[in-house]
XYZ file of N, CA and C in Angstrom:
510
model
N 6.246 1.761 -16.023
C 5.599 0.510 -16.392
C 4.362 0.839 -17.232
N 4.039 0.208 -18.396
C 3.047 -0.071 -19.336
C 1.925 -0.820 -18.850
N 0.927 -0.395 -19.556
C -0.268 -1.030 -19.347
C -0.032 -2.299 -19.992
N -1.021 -3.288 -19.648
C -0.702 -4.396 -20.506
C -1.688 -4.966 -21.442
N -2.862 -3.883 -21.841
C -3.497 -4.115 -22.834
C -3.598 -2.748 -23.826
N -4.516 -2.700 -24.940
C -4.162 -1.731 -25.618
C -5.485 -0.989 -25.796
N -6.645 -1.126 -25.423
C -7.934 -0.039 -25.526
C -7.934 0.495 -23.877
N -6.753 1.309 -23.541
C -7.155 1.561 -22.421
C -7.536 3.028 -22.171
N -8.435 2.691 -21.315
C -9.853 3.866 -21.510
C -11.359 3.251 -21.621
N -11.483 2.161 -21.916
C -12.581 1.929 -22.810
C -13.818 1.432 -21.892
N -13.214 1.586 -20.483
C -14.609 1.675 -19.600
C -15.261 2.919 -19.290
N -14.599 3.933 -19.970
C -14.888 5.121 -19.166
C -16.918 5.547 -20.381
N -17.024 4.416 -21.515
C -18.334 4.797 -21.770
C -18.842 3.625 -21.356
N -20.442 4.385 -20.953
C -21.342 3.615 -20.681
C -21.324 2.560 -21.648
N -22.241 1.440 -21.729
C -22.249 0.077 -22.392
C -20.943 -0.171 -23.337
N -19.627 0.149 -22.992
C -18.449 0.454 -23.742
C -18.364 -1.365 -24.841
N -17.687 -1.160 -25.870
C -17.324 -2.343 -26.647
C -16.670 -2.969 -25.777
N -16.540 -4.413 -25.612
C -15.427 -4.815 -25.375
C -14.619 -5.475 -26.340
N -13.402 -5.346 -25.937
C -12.102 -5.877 -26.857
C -12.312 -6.977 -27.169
N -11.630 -7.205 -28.323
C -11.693 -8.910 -29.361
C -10.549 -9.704 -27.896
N -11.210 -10.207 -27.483
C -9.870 -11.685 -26.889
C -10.403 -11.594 -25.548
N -11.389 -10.444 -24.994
C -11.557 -9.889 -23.857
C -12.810 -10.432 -23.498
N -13.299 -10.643 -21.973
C -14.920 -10.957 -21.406
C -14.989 -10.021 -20.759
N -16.176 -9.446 -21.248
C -16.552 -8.250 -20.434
C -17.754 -9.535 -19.253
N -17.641 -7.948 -18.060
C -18.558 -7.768 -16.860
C -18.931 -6.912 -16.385
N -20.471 -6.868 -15.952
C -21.089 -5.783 -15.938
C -22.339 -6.026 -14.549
N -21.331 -5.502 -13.566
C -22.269 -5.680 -11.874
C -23.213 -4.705 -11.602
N -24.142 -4.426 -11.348
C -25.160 -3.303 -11.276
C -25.591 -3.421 -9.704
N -25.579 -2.777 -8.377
C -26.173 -2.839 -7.181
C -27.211 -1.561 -6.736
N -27.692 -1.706 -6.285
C -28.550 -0.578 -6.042
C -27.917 -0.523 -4.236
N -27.901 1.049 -4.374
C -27.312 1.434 -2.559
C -28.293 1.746 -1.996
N -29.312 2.142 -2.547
C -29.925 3.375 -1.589
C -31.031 4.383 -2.264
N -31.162 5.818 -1.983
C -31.872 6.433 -2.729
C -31.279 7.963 -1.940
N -31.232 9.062 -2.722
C -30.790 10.322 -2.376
C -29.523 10.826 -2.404
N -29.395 12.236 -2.456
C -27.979 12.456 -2.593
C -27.270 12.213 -1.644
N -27.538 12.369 -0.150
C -26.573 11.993 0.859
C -25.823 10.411 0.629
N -26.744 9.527 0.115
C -26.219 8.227 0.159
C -25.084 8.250 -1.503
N -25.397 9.068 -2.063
C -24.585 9.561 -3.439
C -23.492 10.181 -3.068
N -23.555 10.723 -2.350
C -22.225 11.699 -1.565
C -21.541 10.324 -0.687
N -22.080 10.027 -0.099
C -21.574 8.956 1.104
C -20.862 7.914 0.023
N -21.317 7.539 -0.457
C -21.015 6.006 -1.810
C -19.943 6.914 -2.414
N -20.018 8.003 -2.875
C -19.061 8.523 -4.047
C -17.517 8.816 -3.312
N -17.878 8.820 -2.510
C -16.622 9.560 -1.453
C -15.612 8.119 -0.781
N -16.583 7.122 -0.830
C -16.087 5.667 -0.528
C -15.282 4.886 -1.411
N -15.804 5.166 -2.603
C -14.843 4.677 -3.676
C -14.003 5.397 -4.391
N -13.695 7.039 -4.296
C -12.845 7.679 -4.397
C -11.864 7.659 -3.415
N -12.169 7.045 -2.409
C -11.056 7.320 -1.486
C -10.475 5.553 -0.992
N -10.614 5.116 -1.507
C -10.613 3.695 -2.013
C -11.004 2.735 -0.680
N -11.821 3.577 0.475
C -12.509 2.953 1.554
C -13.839 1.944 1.355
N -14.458 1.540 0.094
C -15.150 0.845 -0.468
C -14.022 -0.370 -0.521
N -13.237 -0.588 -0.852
C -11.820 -1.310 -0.870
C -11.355 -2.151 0.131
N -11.158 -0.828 0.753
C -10.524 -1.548 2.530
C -11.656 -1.883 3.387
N -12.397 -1.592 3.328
C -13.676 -2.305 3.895
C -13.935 -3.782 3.636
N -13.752 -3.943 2.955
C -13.698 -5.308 2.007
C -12.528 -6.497 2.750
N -11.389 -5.892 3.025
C -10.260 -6.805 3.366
C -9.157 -6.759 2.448
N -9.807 -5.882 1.898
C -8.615 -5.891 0.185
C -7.374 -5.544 0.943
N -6.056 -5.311 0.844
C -4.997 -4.708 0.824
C -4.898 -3.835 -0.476
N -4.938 -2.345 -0.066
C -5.026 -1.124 -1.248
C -3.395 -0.517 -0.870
N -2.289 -0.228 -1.920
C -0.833 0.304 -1.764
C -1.190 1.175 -2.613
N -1.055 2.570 -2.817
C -1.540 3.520 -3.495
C -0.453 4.933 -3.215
N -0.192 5.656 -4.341
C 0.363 7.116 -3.769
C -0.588 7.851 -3.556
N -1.118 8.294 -3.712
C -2.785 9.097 -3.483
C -3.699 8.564 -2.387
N -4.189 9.403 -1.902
C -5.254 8.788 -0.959
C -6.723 9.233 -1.324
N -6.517 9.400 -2.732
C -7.929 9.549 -3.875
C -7.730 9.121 -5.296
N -8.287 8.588 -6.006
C -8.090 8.054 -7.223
C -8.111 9.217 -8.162
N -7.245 8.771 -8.893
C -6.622 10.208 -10.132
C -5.790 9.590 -11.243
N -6.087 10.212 -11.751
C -5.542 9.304 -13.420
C -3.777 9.177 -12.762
N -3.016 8.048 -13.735
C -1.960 7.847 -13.185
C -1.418 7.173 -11.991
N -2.081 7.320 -10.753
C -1.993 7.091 -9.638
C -1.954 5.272 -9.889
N -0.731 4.806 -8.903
C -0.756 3.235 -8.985
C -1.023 2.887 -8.096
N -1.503 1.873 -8.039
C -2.637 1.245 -7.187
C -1.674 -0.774 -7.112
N -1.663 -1.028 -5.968
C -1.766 -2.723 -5.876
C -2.427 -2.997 -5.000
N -3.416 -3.967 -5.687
C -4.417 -4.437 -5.008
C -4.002 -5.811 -4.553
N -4.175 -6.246 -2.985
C -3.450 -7.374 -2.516
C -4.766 -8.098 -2.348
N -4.663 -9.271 -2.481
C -5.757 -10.735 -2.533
C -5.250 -11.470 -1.385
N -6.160 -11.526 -0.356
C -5.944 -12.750 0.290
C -4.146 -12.797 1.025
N -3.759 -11.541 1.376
C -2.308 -11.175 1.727
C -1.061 -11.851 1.160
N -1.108 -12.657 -0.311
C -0.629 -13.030 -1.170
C -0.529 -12.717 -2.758
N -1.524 -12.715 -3.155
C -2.093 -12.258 -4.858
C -1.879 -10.754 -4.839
N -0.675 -10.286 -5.313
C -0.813 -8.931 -5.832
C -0.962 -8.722 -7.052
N -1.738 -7.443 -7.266
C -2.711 -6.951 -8.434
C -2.299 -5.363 -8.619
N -1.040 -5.131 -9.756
C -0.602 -3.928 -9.795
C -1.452 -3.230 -10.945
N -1.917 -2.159 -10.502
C -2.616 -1.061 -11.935
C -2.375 0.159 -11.390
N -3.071 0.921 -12.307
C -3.062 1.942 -12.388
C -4.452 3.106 -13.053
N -4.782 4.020 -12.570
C -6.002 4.716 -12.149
C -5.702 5.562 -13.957
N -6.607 4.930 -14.902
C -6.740 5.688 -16.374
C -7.639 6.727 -16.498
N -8.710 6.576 -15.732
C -9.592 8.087 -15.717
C -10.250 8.489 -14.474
N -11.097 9.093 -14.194
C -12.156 9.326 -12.673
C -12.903 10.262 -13.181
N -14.334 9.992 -12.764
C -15.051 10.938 -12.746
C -15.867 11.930 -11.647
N -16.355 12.894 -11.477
C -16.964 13.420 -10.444
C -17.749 14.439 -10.865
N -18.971 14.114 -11.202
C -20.449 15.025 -11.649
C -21.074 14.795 -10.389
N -22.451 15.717 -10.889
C -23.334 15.943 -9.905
C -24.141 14.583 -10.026
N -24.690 13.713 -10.620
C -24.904 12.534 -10.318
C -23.920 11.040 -10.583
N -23.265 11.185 -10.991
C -21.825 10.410 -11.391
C -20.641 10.719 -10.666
N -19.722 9.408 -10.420
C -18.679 9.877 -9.867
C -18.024 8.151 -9.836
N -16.555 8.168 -9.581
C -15.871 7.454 -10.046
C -14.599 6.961 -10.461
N -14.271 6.039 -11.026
C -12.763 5.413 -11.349
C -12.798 4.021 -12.107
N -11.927 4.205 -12.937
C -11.148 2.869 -13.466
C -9.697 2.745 -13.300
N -9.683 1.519 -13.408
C -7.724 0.956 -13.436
C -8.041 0.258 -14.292
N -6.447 0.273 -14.751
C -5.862 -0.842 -16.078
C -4.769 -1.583 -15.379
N -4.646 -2.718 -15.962
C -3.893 -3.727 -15.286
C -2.102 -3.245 -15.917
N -1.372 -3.372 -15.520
C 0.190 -3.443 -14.874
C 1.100 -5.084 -15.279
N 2.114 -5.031 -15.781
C 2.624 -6.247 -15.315
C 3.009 -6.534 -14.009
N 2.258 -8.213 -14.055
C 2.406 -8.590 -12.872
C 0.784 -8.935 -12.427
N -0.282 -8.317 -12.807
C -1.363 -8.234 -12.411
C -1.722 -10.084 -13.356
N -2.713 -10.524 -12.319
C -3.333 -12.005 -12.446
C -4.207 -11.574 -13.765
N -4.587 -11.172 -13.970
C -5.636 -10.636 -15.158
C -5.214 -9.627 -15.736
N -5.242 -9.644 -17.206
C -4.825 -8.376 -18.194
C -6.252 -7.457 -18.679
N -6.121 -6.032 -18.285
C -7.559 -5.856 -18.551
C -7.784 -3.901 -17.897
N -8.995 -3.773 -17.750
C -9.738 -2.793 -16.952
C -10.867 -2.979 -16.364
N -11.103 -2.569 -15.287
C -12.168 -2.582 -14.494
C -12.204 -0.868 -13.779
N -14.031 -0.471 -13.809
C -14.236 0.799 -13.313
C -15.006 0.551 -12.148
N -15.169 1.396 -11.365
C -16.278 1.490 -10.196
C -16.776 2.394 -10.074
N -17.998 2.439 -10.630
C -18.447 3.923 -11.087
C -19.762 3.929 -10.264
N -20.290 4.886 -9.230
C -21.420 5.500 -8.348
C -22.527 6.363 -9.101
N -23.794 6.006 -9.300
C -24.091 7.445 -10.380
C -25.798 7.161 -9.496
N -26.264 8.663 -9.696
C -27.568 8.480 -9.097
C -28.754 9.173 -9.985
N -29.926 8.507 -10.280
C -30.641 8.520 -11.409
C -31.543 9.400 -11.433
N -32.350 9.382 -12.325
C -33.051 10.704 -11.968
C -34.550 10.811 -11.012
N -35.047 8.978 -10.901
C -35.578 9.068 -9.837
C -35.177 8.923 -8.122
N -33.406 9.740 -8.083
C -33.142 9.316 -6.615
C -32.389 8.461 -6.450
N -32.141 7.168 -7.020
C -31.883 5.810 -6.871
C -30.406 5.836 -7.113
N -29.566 5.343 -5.930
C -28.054 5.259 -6.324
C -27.712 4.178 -6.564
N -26.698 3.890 -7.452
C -26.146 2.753 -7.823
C -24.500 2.341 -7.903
N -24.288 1.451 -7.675
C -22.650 0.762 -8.552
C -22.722 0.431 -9.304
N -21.825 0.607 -10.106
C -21.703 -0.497 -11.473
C -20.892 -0.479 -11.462
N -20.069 -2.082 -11.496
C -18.740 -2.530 -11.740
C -18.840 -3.165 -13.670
N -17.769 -2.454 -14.081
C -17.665 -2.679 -15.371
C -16.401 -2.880 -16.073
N -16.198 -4.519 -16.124
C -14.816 -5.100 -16.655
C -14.284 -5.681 -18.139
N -13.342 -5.809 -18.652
C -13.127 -6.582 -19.469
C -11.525 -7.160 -18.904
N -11.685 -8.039 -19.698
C -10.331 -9.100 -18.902
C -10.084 -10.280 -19.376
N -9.100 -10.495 -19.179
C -8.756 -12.283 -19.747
C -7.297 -12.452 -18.661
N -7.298 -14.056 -18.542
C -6.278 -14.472 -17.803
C -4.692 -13.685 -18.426
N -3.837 -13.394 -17.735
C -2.406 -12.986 -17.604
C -1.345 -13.910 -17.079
N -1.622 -14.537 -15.977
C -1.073 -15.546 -15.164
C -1.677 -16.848 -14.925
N -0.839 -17.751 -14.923
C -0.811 -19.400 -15.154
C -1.943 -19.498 -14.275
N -1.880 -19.344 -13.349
C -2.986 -19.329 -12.272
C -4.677 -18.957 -12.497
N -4.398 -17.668 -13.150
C -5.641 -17.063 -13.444
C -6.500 -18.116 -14.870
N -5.308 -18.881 -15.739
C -5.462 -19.631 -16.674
C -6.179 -20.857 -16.286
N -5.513 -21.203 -15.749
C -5.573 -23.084 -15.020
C -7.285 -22.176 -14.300
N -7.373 -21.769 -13.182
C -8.810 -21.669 -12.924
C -9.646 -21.649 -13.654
N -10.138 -20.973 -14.973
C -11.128 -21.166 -15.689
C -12.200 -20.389 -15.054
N -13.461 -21.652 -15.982
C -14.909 -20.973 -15.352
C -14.472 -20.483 -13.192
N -13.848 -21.007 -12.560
C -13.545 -20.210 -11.498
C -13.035 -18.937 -11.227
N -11.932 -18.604 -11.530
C -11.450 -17.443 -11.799
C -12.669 -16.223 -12.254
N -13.561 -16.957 -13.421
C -14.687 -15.484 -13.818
C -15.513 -15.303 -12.410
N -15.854 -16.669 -11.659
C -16.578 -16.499 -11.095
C -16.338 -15.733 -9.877
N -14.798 -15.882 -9.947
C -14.174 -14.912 -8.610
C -14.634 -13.580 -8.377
N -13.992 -13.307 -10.142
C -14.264 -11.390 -10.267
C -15.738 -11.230 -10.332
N -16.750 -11.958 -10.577
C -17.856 -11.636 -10.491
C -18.579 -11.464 -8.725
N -18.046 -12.393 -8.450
C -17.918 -12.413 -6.695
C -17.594 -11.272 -6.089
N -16.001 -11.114 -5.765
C -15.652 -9.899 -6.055
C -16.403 -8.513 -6.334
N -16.828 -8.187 -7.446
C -18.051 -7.298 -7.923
C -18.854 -6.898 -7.215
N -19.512 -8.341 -6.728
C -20.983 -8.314 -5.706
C -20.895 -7.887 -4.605
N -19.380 -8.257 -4.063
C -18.815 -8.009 -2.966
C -18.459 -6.389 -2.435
N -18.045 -6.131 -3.654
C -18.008 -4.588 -3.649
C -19.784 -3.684 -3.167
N -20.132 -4.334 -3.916
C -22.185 -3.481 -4.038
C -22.403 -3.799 -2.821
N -22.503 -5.291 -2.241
C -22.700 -5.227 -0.361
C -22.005 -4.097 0.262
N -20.655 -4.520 0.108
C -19.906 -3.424 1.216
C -20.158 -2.183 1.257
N -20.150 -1.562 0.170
C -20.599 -0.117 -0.356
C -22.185 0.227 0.455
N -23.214 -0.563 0.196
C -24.371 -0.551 0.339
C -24.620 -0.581 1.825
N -23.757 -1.395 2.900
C -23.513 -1.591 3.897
C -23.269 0.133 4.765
N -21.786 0.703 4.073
C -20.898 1.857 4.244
C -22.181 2.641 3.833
N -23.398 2.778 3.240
C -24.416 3.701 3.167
C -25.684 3.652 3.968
N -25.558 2.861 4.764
C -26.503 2.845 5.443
C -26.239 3.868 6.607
N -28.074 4.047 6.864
C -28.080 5.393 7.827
C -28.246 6.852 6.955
N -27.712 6.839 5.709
C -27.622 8.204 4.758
C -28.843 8.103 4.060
N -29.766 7.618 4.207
C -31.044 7.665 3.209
C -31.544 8.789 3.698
N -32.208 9.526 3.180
C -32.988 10.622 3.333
C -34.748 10.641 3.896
N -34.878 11.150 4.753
C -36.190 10.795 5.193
C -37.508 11.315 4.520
């Protein structure tokens, strides 16, 4: 199965273009501060337990994100969301993943979840999307639908931020 858009890759740079037809999104959370909570956060969303924490339903061959690797993400134990894992990263302050959307997926697009920790200490998420409706559903919602994945997003930076607590460094 094919991706179903054609710049795929194009989250993997920082402030990346987004595509002509496409809305980008761009979630920023702050977790914490130190490497333990960088280690703790990075290890959560590589192993897609940032995810299941959440309520998501994650179907995956891997039990770590890796280019290739397909991924369906289940909504609400109805809405399935098939992709697939286009890059990952793992530096000493960075670390990470994107998927590209699949037919079948409610939204045509990419989204990354990328962990990176700065140089004063400070760890972060950044969820970074571009996307447009795929399905009738995702269409007919409108201004709702953005507001989902932006939800969504935020939802991710709590949970994550949550899953790091206790790892701050004294």
């Amino acid at each position: 199965m094919s991706f179903t858009y054609a710049d795929v890759g194009a989250t993997r740079e920082r402030g990346f273009r987004c595509p002509p037809g496409f809305r980008p999104m761009h979630v920023r959370t702050r977790l914490g501060e130190g490497e333990a909570v960088f280690r703790r956060a990075a290890e959560a969303v590589l192993t897609w337990e940032m995810h299941r924490a959440m309520g998501v339903g994650i179907d995956t061959t891997s039990e770590r994100a890796a280019p290739d690797v397909d991924v369906t993400v289940t909504l609400a134990g109805v809405i399935k969301a098939p992709c697939r894992v286009v890059w990952t990263v793992e530096e000493y302050r960075r670390a990470g993943w994107a998927y590209g959307t699949l037919a079948g997926h409610p939204e045509c697009g990419e989204e990354s979840f990328v962990v990176d920790r700065t140089g004063d200490g400070t760890v972060w998420l950044t969820i970074s999307a571009f996307s447009r409706p795929a399905k009738w559903y995702a269409k007919a919602g409108g201004p709702a639908t953005r507001g989902f994945q932006h939800a969504y997003a935020r939802r991710c930076g709590a949970t994550l931020r949550r899953l790091c607590e206790g790892y701050e460094e004294a």
